[in-house]
Amino acid sequence: MLRVILSVCLVSVFGFPAIAVTNQEVGEIEEILVTAHRREQSAQDAALSLQVLSGADLDRQGKDGFEDYLLDIPGVSFRDQGSGAKKFALRGVSNHSGGDTGGGTVSTAGLYLNDVAIQGSSVMPDLNLYDLNRIEVLKGPQGTLYGEGVMGGAVRMILNQPDLDEFGYKGDVTAETTKDGDMTYRIRGAVNIPLVEGQSALRLVGSYKDQGGYIDNLTTGVSDANTIETYNVRAMLSAHLSDNVSVELLAMYDESEFDDFSQIDSTIGDLENSLPEDRNNNSEVSLYAATLKWDLGFAALTSSTSYMEFEREFNLRFPSLEGFFGLFGIPISQQPEFFTVDQSSTAQEFRLVSNGDGRVDWILGGYYRDRDSDLFATIYLAQNDFETVNAVFSAFGLGEYAHPEIIVSYIDEAYEQYAIYGEVNIQLSDQWEATLGARWFDEDVEFSSRSVGLAPILDVLTNSNTGGLNESDTILRAGLSYRPSDDVLIYLEAAEGFRSGGVNFQFNLTESDQFFGSDELWNYEIGVKSTLNNGRVTLNASLFYIDWTDIQGSFQAPSLITPGATIGIVNNGGDGEIRGLEFELAAQVSDNLMVGFAGAYQDSEMTDAEFDSIEGEDLPNAPEFSFTAYAEYAWSFRSGEAYFRVDHQQTDDQLIRLVSTSSNGLPVDGYHVTNLRLGYDQPAWGAEFYIENVTDERGELGRGFITSTADVDSFIFTVNRPRTIGLHFWKNI
């Protein structure tokens, strides 16, 4: 494997075989500008592992959610538990111990909408965005510029800005049918309205999607039960107050309504489950942001102020309820649990970026974030089970339940962080540049929780937990880049990532500690970026080694309430290592043919096991191989361009959790997906016919237990969408 890696790097530096057709005039690959390092530069000039998805391609292919575009990025592992609880990992650095409710550990990846941090809990809101300029996927820790928690990397969703000069509008409509499922319909639109020509403009964007289900519930008799309805609206106002000062105001609302979850029962058959609970989820995200930019001449000052609310209400399965009442010989037919989660976050950032005219460029910044999280959860009995339990308890003289709620829990958490950061780039010579960066932060967490058992037997189960913790640290980054020519960039980097510790809210119900500690990692990387064959080929590659210490993991601790039972907790499971290779190739083979290939290899293991983990086992969400490939052939037709495109994605087997003495890591199988597209695009409008998941593959995106007392081979799986055929029409702006 090392020989392959070195060959890729050496070929990039010293030459690439001419795969372009030499007797044809072939255009260059379009340059993409990014702001990953907080200043505008070409993606090929950014000294980090970076992949960019253009907004134009996202719009044309109708992509609007995590599953649509994250699976296009090798080295990114995507987890979906079917309930709207979505997570993603970069380079095998994952939040595998965070709960579906948003509690537990926080994300190891950053998610940003422009400059606004969206992450802050264990799950990510999957915003249904339209009219994006681009998506930047930054791999490796980005702690100095982006802060705590961005250990594996960051995903930045950059919106199109209002055009100050011209009125315009665009939109699209989509209709598709899914094998063994219902129809899906979507409509999206954007309008740009100059208010004062050259000085201010308003951009309004909206989308609606009614996504048909494809999983049948045999117990309730509902076919295609897992339907999803989503809405997203936003407004952005941009104004130039003077030649040097501009302001941008953003307001956005996003809502998703899930009727049942996209989970199948492995004991039944294809695209079916028999879970009796009424499972559903309603998620709402409201975001408001103001950005002020002031050109001071020697530097640009940016002030970013934001407020965000993330609310969820959902019913799901609590797989231990049957086991508890089984201790008393009472059969339970349903195991429902209801959650409401309300998280609000206020953030302020000031950033000063030098104008880049000298041999020394620098960035200075200050950051503040205040986040409040409230969670209410109740484990309750369905009406028929409520009556059964009361009848048994009455027969034994234990009285009756006054309410169907078994356990009611309240959790309040207040988080506050201050940070200052800086980076400096020093031009050592025409070919060499050095980078040094640091970020200091101090954070406080205050929490309180209370769980109450409302039953004769459970009167003793009153669990109150209050406290707080404070952590401060300094995150470092150092890099060195070398340009042997204008078309080749070689870089070395050592960067640190850090994630805060947290609270086990039920620690006094188990044999466990009240707190779990922070974890951190160092990423060491060498990479090369090359533009070859007169701009017709780009070839990028990177080698990395990650040393991850005190990994936060999910484990089972003995219950102090129910003999023989266990309760899930979080603890630091030990140390791990990840070694990997990433590469990306794009080639304009001829005027008509464009091809691309990107892949990732990861070798991960636990190197020092603690608590309940096992040394030598693979880390979760770190598939050994993953890759994507595409080929697009385009030709002129009338006043536009026709095209045919093939995309293929493939990922290897992987684990969901750390392997421990009480868990096999919940492995999920690898899978591959192939998509076909035939379209026509011209300046005014376009149309596309597509087939997604051509081979009707069942990709396993998540896994969980049907019940704690079921056979070890009995699971519910979240699966990707079956074969889907659709038509997409759009109007260009």
Coordinates of N, CA, C and O in Angstrom, one line a residue, residues 110-237:
G110 N -17.4 19.3 12.1 CA -18.1 20.6 12.1 C -19.0 20.8 10.9 O -18.8 20.2 9.9
L111 N -20.2 21.4 11.2 CA -21.1 21.7 10.1 C -21.4 23.2 10.2 O -21.8 23.7 11.2
Y112 N -21.2 23.9 9.0 CA -21.4 25.3 9.0 C -22.2 25.8 7.8 O -22.1 25.2 6.7
L113 N -23.1 26.7 8.1 CA -23.8 27.4 7.0 C -23.3 28.8 6.9 O -23.5 29.6 7.8
N114 N -22.5 29.1 5.9 CA -21.7 30.3 5.8 C -20.8 30.3 7.0 O -20.0 29.3 7.2
D115 N -20.8 31.3 7.9 CA -20.0 31.3 9.1 C -20.7 30.8 10.3 O -20.1 30.8 11.4
V116 N -21.9 30.3 10.2 CA -22.7 29.9 11.4 C -22.4 28.4 11.7 O -22.6 27.6 10.8
A117 N -22.0 28.1 12.9 CA -21.8 26.7 13.4 C -23.1 26.1 13.6 O -23.9 26.6 14.5
I118 N -23.4 25.0 12.9 CA -24.7 24.3 13.1 C -24.6 23.2 14.2 O -25.5 22.8 14.8
Q119 N -23.4 22.6 14.3 CA -23.2 21.5 15.3 C -23.3 22.0 16.7 O -23.2 23.2 17.0
G120 N -23.4 21.1 17.6 CA -23.5 21.4 19.0 C -24.1 20.3 19.8 O -24.2 20.4 21.0
S121 N -24.5 19.2 19.2 CA -25.1 18.1 19.9 C -24.6 16.8 19.2 O -23.7 16.9 18.3
S122 N -25.1 15.7 19.5 CA -24.6 14.4 18.9 C -25.2 14.2 17.5 O -24.6 13.4 16.8
V123 N -26.3 14.9 17.2 CA -26.9 14.7 15.8 C -26.8 16.0 15.1 O -26.7 17.1 15.7
M124 N -26.9 15.9 13.8 CA -26.8 17.1 12.9 C -28.2 17.3 12.2 O -28.8 16.4 11.7
P125 N -28.7 18.6 12.2 CA -29.9 18.9 11.4 C -29.6 18.8 9.9 O -28.6 19.4 9.5
D126 N -30.3 18.0 9.2 CA -30.1 17.8 7.8 C -30.9 18.9 7.0 O -32.1 18.6 6.7
L127 N -30.4 20.0 6.8 CA -31.1 21.1 6.2 C -31.3 20.9 4.7 O -30.4 20.4 4.0
N128 N -32.5 21.1 4.2 CA -32.9 20.9 2.8 C -32.6 22.2 2.0 O -33.5 23.0 1.8
L129 N -31.4 22.3 1.6 CA -30.9 23.6 1.1 C -30.9 23.6 -0.5 O -30.6 22.6 -1.1
Y130 N -31.3 24.7 -1.0 CA -31.3 25.0 -2.5 C -30.5 26.3 -2.7 O -30.4 27.1 -1.8
D131 N -30.0 26.4 -3.9 CA -29.3 27.7 -4.3 C -28.0 27.8 -3.5 O -27.7 28.9 -3.0
L132 N -27.3 26.8 -3.4 CA -25.9 26.8 -2.8 C -24.9 27.3 -3.8 O -25.0 26.9 -5.0
N133 N -23.9 28.0 -3.4 CA -22.8 28.3 -4.2 C -21.8 27.1 -4.3 O -21.3 26.7 -5.4
R134 N -21.6 26.4 -3.1 CA -20.7 25.3 -3.1 C -20.8 24.6 -1.7 O -21.3 25.2 -0.8
I135 N -20.3 23.4 -1.6 CA -20.1 22.7 -0.3 C -18.6 22.4 -0.3 O -18.0 21.7 -1.2
E136 N -17.9 22.8 0.8 CA -16.5 22.5 1.0 C -16.4 21.5 2.1 O -16.9 21.6 3.2
V137 N -15.7 20.4 1.8 CA -15.5 19.3 2.8 C -14.0 19.3 3.1 O -13.1 19.0 2.3
L138 N -13.7 19.8 4.4 CA -12.4 19.9 4.8 C -12.0 18.7 5.7 O -12.7 18.5 6.7
K139 N -11.0 18.0 5.3 CA -10.6 16.8 6.1 C -9.4 17.0 7.0 O -8.5 17.8 6.6
G140 N -9.5 16.4 8.1 CA -8.5 16.6 9.2 C -8.9 17.7 10.1 O -9.8 18.5 9.8
P141 N -8.4 17.7 11.3 CA -8.8 18.7 12.4 C -8.6 20.1 11.9 O -7.6 20.5 11.3
Q142 N -9.6 21.0 12.2 CA -9.6 22.4 11.8 C -9.7 23.2 13.1 O -10.5 24.2 13.1
G143 N -9.1 22.8 14.1 CA -9.3 23.4 15.4 C -9.0 24.9 15.6 O -9.6 25.7 16.2
T144 N -7.9 25.3 14.9 CA -7.4 26.7 15.1 C -8.4 27.7 14.6 O -8.7 28.7 15.2
L145 N -8.9 27.5 13.4 CA -9.8 28.4 12.7 C -11.3 28.1 13.0 O -12.1 29.1 13.0
Y146 N -11.6 26.9 13.4 CA -13.0 26.6 13.5 C -13.4 26.1 14.9 O -14.6 26.0 15.2
G147 N -12.5 25.8 15.8 CA -12.8 25.6 17.2 C -12.9 24.1 17.7 O -12.6 23.2 17.0
E148 N -13.4 24.0 18.9 CA -13.5 22.8 19.6 C -14.5 21.8 18.9 O -15.5 22.3 18.3
G149 N -14.2 20.6 18.9 CA -15.1 19.6 18.3 C -14.8 19.2 16.8 O -15.3 18.2 16.4
V150 N -14.1 20.1 16.1 CA -13.9 19.8 14.7 C -12.6 19.0 14.5 O -11.6 19.4 14.0
M151 N -12.8 17.7 15.0 CA -11.6 16.8 15.1 C -11.3 16.1 13.8 O -10.2 15.9 13.4
G152 N -12.4 15.7 13.1 CA -12.2 14.9 11.9 C -12.2 15.8 10.7 O -11.7 15.5 9.6
G153 N -12.8 17.0 10.8 CA -12.9 17.9 9.7 C -14.2 18.7 9.8 O -14.8 18.8 10.8
A154 N -14.5 19.4 8.7 CA -15.7 20.3 8.7 C -16.4 20.2 7.3 O -15.7 20.0 6.3
V155 N -17.7 20.4 7.3 CA -18.4 20.6 6.1 C -19.0 22.0 6.1 O -19.8 22.3 7.0
R156 N -18.7 22.8 5.1 CA -19.1 24.2 5.0 C -20.1 24.3 3.8 O -19.7 24.1 2.7
M157 N -21.3 24.7 4.1 CA -22.3 25.0 3.1 C -22.4 26.5 2.8 O -22.8 27.2 3.7
I158 N -21.9 26.9 1.6 CA -21.8 28.3 1.3 C -23.0 28.7 0.4 O -23.2 28.1 -0.7
L159 N -23.8 29.7 0.8 CA -24.9 30.1 0.1 C -24.6 31.1 -1.1 O -23.6 31.8 -1.0
N160 N -25.4 31.1 -2.1 CA -25.2 32.1 -3.1 C -25.6 33.5 -2.5 O -26.6 33.6 -1.8
Q161 N -24.8 34.5 -2.9 CA -25.1 35.8 -2.4 C -26.0 36.6 -3.3 O -26.1 36.3 -4.5
P162 N -26.8 37.5 -2.7 CA -27.6 38.4 -3.6 C -26.8 39.1 -4.6 O -25.7 39.6 -4.3
D163 N -27.3 39.2 -5.8 CA -26.7 40.0 -6.9 C -27.2 41.4 -6.8 O -28.5 41.7 -6.9
L164 N -26.3 42.4 -6.6 CA -26.8 43.8 -6.4 C -27.2 44.5 -7.7 O -27.8 45.6 -7.6
D165 N -27.0 43.9 -8.8 CA -27.3 44.6 -10.1 C -28.5 44.1 -10.9 O -29.1 44.9 -11.6
E166 N -28.7 42.8 -10.9 CA -29.7 42.3 -11.9 C -30.8 41.4 -11.2 O -30.5 40.7 -10.3
F167 N -32.0 41.6 -11.6 CA -33.2 40.8 -11.2 C -33.1 39.5 -11.9 O -32.7 39.4 -13.1
G168 N -33.4 38.4 -11.2 CA -33.4 37.1 -11.8 C -34.1 36.1 -10.9 O -34.4 36.3 -9.7
Y169 N -34.5 35.0 -11.5 CA -35.2 33.9 -10.8 C -34.8 32.6 -11.4 O -34.5 32.5 -12.6
K170 N -34.9 31.6 -10.6 CA -34.7 30.2 -11.0 C -35.5 29.3 -10.2 O -36.1 29.6 -9.2
G171 N -35.7 28.0 -10.7 CA -36.5 27.1 -9.9 C -36.4 25.7 -10.6 O -35.9 25.6 -11.7
D172 N -36.9 24.7 -9.9 CA -37.0 23.4 -10.5 C -38.2 22.6 -9.9 O -38.7 22.9 -8.8
V173 N -38.6 21.6 -10.7 CA -39.6 20.7 -10.2 C -39.1 19.2 -10.5 O -38.4 19.0 -11.5
T174 N -39.4 18.3 -9.6 CA -39.0 16.9 -9.7 C -40.1 16.0 -9.3 O -40.9 16.3 -8.4
A175 N -40.3 14.9 -10.1 CA -41.2 13.9 -9.8 C -40.4 12.5 -10.0 O -39.8 12.4 -11.0
E176 N -40.6 11.6 -9.0 CA -39.9 10.4 -9.1 C -40.7 9.3 -8.4 O -41.5 9.5 -7.6
T177 N -40.4 8.1 -8.9 CA -41.1 6.9 -8.3 C -40.0 5.9 -7.8 O -38.9 5.8 -8.5
T178 N -40.3 5.3 -6.7 CA -39.3 4.4 -6.1 C -39.9 3.0 -6.1 O -41.1 2.7 -5.9
K179 N -39.0 2.0 -6.4 CA -39.4 0.6 -6.5 C -40.0 0.2 -5.2 O -39.5 0.4 -4.1
D180 N -41.2 -0.4 -5.3 CA -42.0 -0.9 -4.1 C -42.3 0.3 -3.1 O -42.6 0.1 -2.0
G181 N -42.4 1.5 -3.7 CA -42.7 2.7 -2.8 C -43.6 3.6 -3.5 O -44.2 3.4 -4.6
D182 N -43.8 4.8 -2.8 CA -44.7 5.8 -3.3 C -44.0 6.9 -4.1 O -42.8 6.9 -4.1
M183 N -44.7 7.8 -4.7 CA -44.2 8.8 -5.5 C -43.6 9.9 -4.6 O -44.0 10.1 -3.5
T184 N -42.6 10.6 -5.1 CA -42.0 11.8 -4.5 C -42.1 13.0 -5.4 O -41.9 12.9 -6.6
Y185 N -42.4 14.1 -4.8 CA -42.6 15.4 -5.5 C -41.8 16.5 -4.8 O -41.8 16.5 -3.6
R186 N -41.2 17.3 -5.6 CA -40.4 18.4 -5.0 C -40.5 19.7 -5.9 O -40.5 19.6 -7.2
I187 N -40.6 20.8 -5.3 CA -40.5 22.1 -6.0 C -39.6 23.1 -5.3 O -39.7 23.1 -4.0
R188 N -38.8 23.8 -6.0 CA -37.9 24.7 -5.4 C -37.8 26.0 -6.2 O -38.0 25.9 -7.5
G189 N -37.5 27.1 -5.6 CA -37.3 28.3 -6.3 C -36.5 29.4 -5.6 O -36.4 29.3 -4.4
A190 N -35.9 30.3 -6.4 CA -35.1 31.4 -5.8 C -35.4 32.6 -6.7 O -35.5 32.5 -7.9
V191 N -35.4 33.8 -6.1 CA -35.6 35.0 -6.8 C -34.6 36.0 -6.2 O -34.4 36.1 -5.0
N192 N -34.0 36.8 -7.1 CA -33.0 37.8 -6.7 C -33.6 39.2 -7.1 O -33.9 39.4 -8.3
I193 N -33.7 40.1 -6.1 CA -34.4 41.4 -6.3 C -33.4 42.5 -5.9 O -33.2 42.7 -4.7
P194 N -32.8 43.2 -6.9 CA -32.0 44.4 -6.5 C -33.0 45.5 -5.9 O -34.0 45.8 -6.5
L195 N -32.6 46.1 -4.8 CA -33.4 47.1 -4.1 C -32.9 48.5 -4.5 O -33.7 49.3 -4.9
V196 N -31.6 48.7 -4.4 CA -31.0 49.9 -4.9 C -29.8 49.4 -5.8 O -28.9 48.8 -5.2
E197 N -29.9 49.7 -7.1 CA -28.9 49.1 -8.0 C -27.5 49.3 -7.6 O -27.1 50.5 -7.3
G198 N -26.7 48.3 -7.5 CA -25.3 48.4 -7.1 C -25.1 48.5 -5.7 O -23.9 48.5 -5.2
Q199 N -26.1 48.6 -4.9 CA -25.9 48.9 -3.4 C -26.6 47.8 -2.5 O -26.0 47.5 -1.5
S200 N -27.8 47.4 -2.9 CA -28.5 46.4 -2.0 C -29.4 45.5 -2.8 O -29.9 45.9 -3.9
A201 N -29.6 44.3 -2.3 CA -30.4 43.3 -3.0 C -30.9 42.3 -2.0 O -30.4 42.1 -0.9
L202 N -32.1 41.7 -2.3 CA -32.7 40.7 -1.5 C -32.8 39.4 -2.3 O -33.2 39.4 -3.5
R203 N -32.4 38.3 -1.7 CA -32.5 37.0 -2.4 C -33.4 36.1 -1.5 O -33.2 35.8 -0.3
L204 N -34.5 35.6 -2.1 CA -35.5 34.8 -1.5 C -35.5 33.4 -2.0 O -35.4 33.2 -3.3
V205 N -35.4 32.3 -1.2 CA -35.3 31.0 -1.6 C -36.3 30.1 -0.8 O -36.5 30.3 0.4
G206 N -36.9 29.2 -1.5 CA -37.9 28.3 -0.9 C -37.9 26.9 -1.5 O -37.6 26.8 -2.7
S207 N -38.2 25.9 -0.7 CA -38.3 24.5 -1.3 C -39.3 23.7 -0.5 O -39.5 24.0 0.7
Y208 N -40.0 22.8 -1.2 CA -40.9 21.9 -0.5 C -40.7 20.5 -1.2 O -40.6 20.4 -2.4
K209 N -40.7 19.5 -0.3 CA -40.6 18.1 -0.8 C -41.5 17.2 -0.1 O -41.6 17.2 1.2
D210 N -42.2 16.4 -0.8 CA -43.1 15.3 -0.3 C -42.5 14.0 -0.7 O -42.6 13.6 -1.9
Q211 N -41.7 13.4 0.2 CA -40.9 12.2 -0.2 C -41.7 10.9 0.2 O -42.0 10.7 1.4
G212 N -42.0 10.1 -0.8 CA -42.8 8.9 -0.6 C -42.1 7.9 0.1 O -40.8 7.7 0.1
G213 N -42.8 7.1 0.9 CA -42.2 6.0 1.7 C -42.0 4.7 0.9 O -42.5 4.6 -0.3
Y214 N -41.2 3.8 1.4 CA -41.0 2.5 0.7 C -40.9 1.3 1.7 O -40.5 0.2 1.3
I215 N -41.3 1.5 2.9 CA -41.2 0.5 3.9 C -42.6 0.2 4.5 O -43.3 1.2 4.9
D216 N -43.0 -1.0 4.5 CA -44.4 -1.4 4.9 C -44.3 -1.9 6.4 O -43.4 -2.7 6.8
N217 N -45.3 -1.4 7.2 CA -45.4 -1.9 8.6 C -46.5 -3.0 8.7 O -47.6 -2.7 8.5
L218 N -46.1 -4.2 8.9 CA -47.0 -5.3 8.9 C -47.9 -5.3 10.1 O -49.0 -5.9 10.0
T219 N -47.5 -4.7 11.2 CA -48.3 -4.7 12.4 C -49.5 -3.7 12.2 O -50.6 -4.0 12.5
T220 N -49.2 -2.5 11.8 CA -50.2 -1.4 11.7 C -50.9 -1.5 10.3 O -52.0 -0.9 10.2
G221 N -50.3 -2.3 9.4 CA -51.0 -2.4 8.1 C -50.8 -1.2 7.1 O -51.4 -1.1 6.1
V222 N -49.9 -0.3 7.5 CA -49.6 0.9 6.7 C -48.5 0.6 5.7 O -47.4 0.1 6.0
S223 N -48.8 0.8 4.4 CA -47.9 0.6 3.3 C -47.1 1.9 3.1 O -47.6 3.0 3.3
D224 N -45.8 1.8 2.7 CA -45.0 3.0 2.4 C -45.1 4.0 3.6 O -45.3 5.1 3.4
A225 N -44.9 3.4 4.8 CA -45.1 4.2 6.0 C -44.1 5.3 6.2 O -44.4 6.3 6.9
N226 N -42.9 5.2 5.8 CA -41.8 6.1 6.1 C -41.8 7.4 5.2 O -40.8 7.7 4.6
T227 N -42.9 8.1 5.1 CA -42.9 9.3 4.3 C -42.3 10.4 5.0 O -42.3 10.5 6.3
I228 N -41.7 11.4 4.3 CA -41.1 12.6 4.9 C -41.5 13.8 4.1 O -41.5 13.8 2.9
E229 N -41.9 14.8 4.9 CA -42.3 16.1 4.3 C -41.4 17.2 4.8 O -41.2 17.3 6.0
T230 N -40.8 17.9 3.9 CA -39.8 18.9 4.3 C -40.1 20.3 3.7 O -40.6 20.4 2.5
Y231 N -39.8 21.3 4.4 CA -40.0 22.7 4.0 C -38.7 23.5 4.3 O -38.0 23.2 5.3
N232 N -38.3 24.4 3.5 CA -37.2 25.3 3.8 C -37.4 26.6 3.1 O -37.7 26.7 1.9
V233 N -37.4 27.7 3.9 CA -37.5 29.1 3.3 C -36.4 29.9 3.9 O -36.0 29.7 5.1
R234 N -35.8 30.8 3.1 CA -34.8 31.7 3.7 C -34.8 33.0 2.9 O -35.2 33.1 1.7
A235 N -34.3 34.0 3.5 CA -34.2 35.4 2.9 C -32.8 35.9 3.3 O -32.4 35.8 4.4
M236 N -32.1 36.5 2.3 CA -30.8 37.1 2.6 C -30.8 38.5 2.0 O -31.1 38.7 0.8
L237 N -30.5 39.5 2.8 CA -30.4 40.9 2.4 C -29.0 41.3 2.4 O -28.3 41.1 3.5

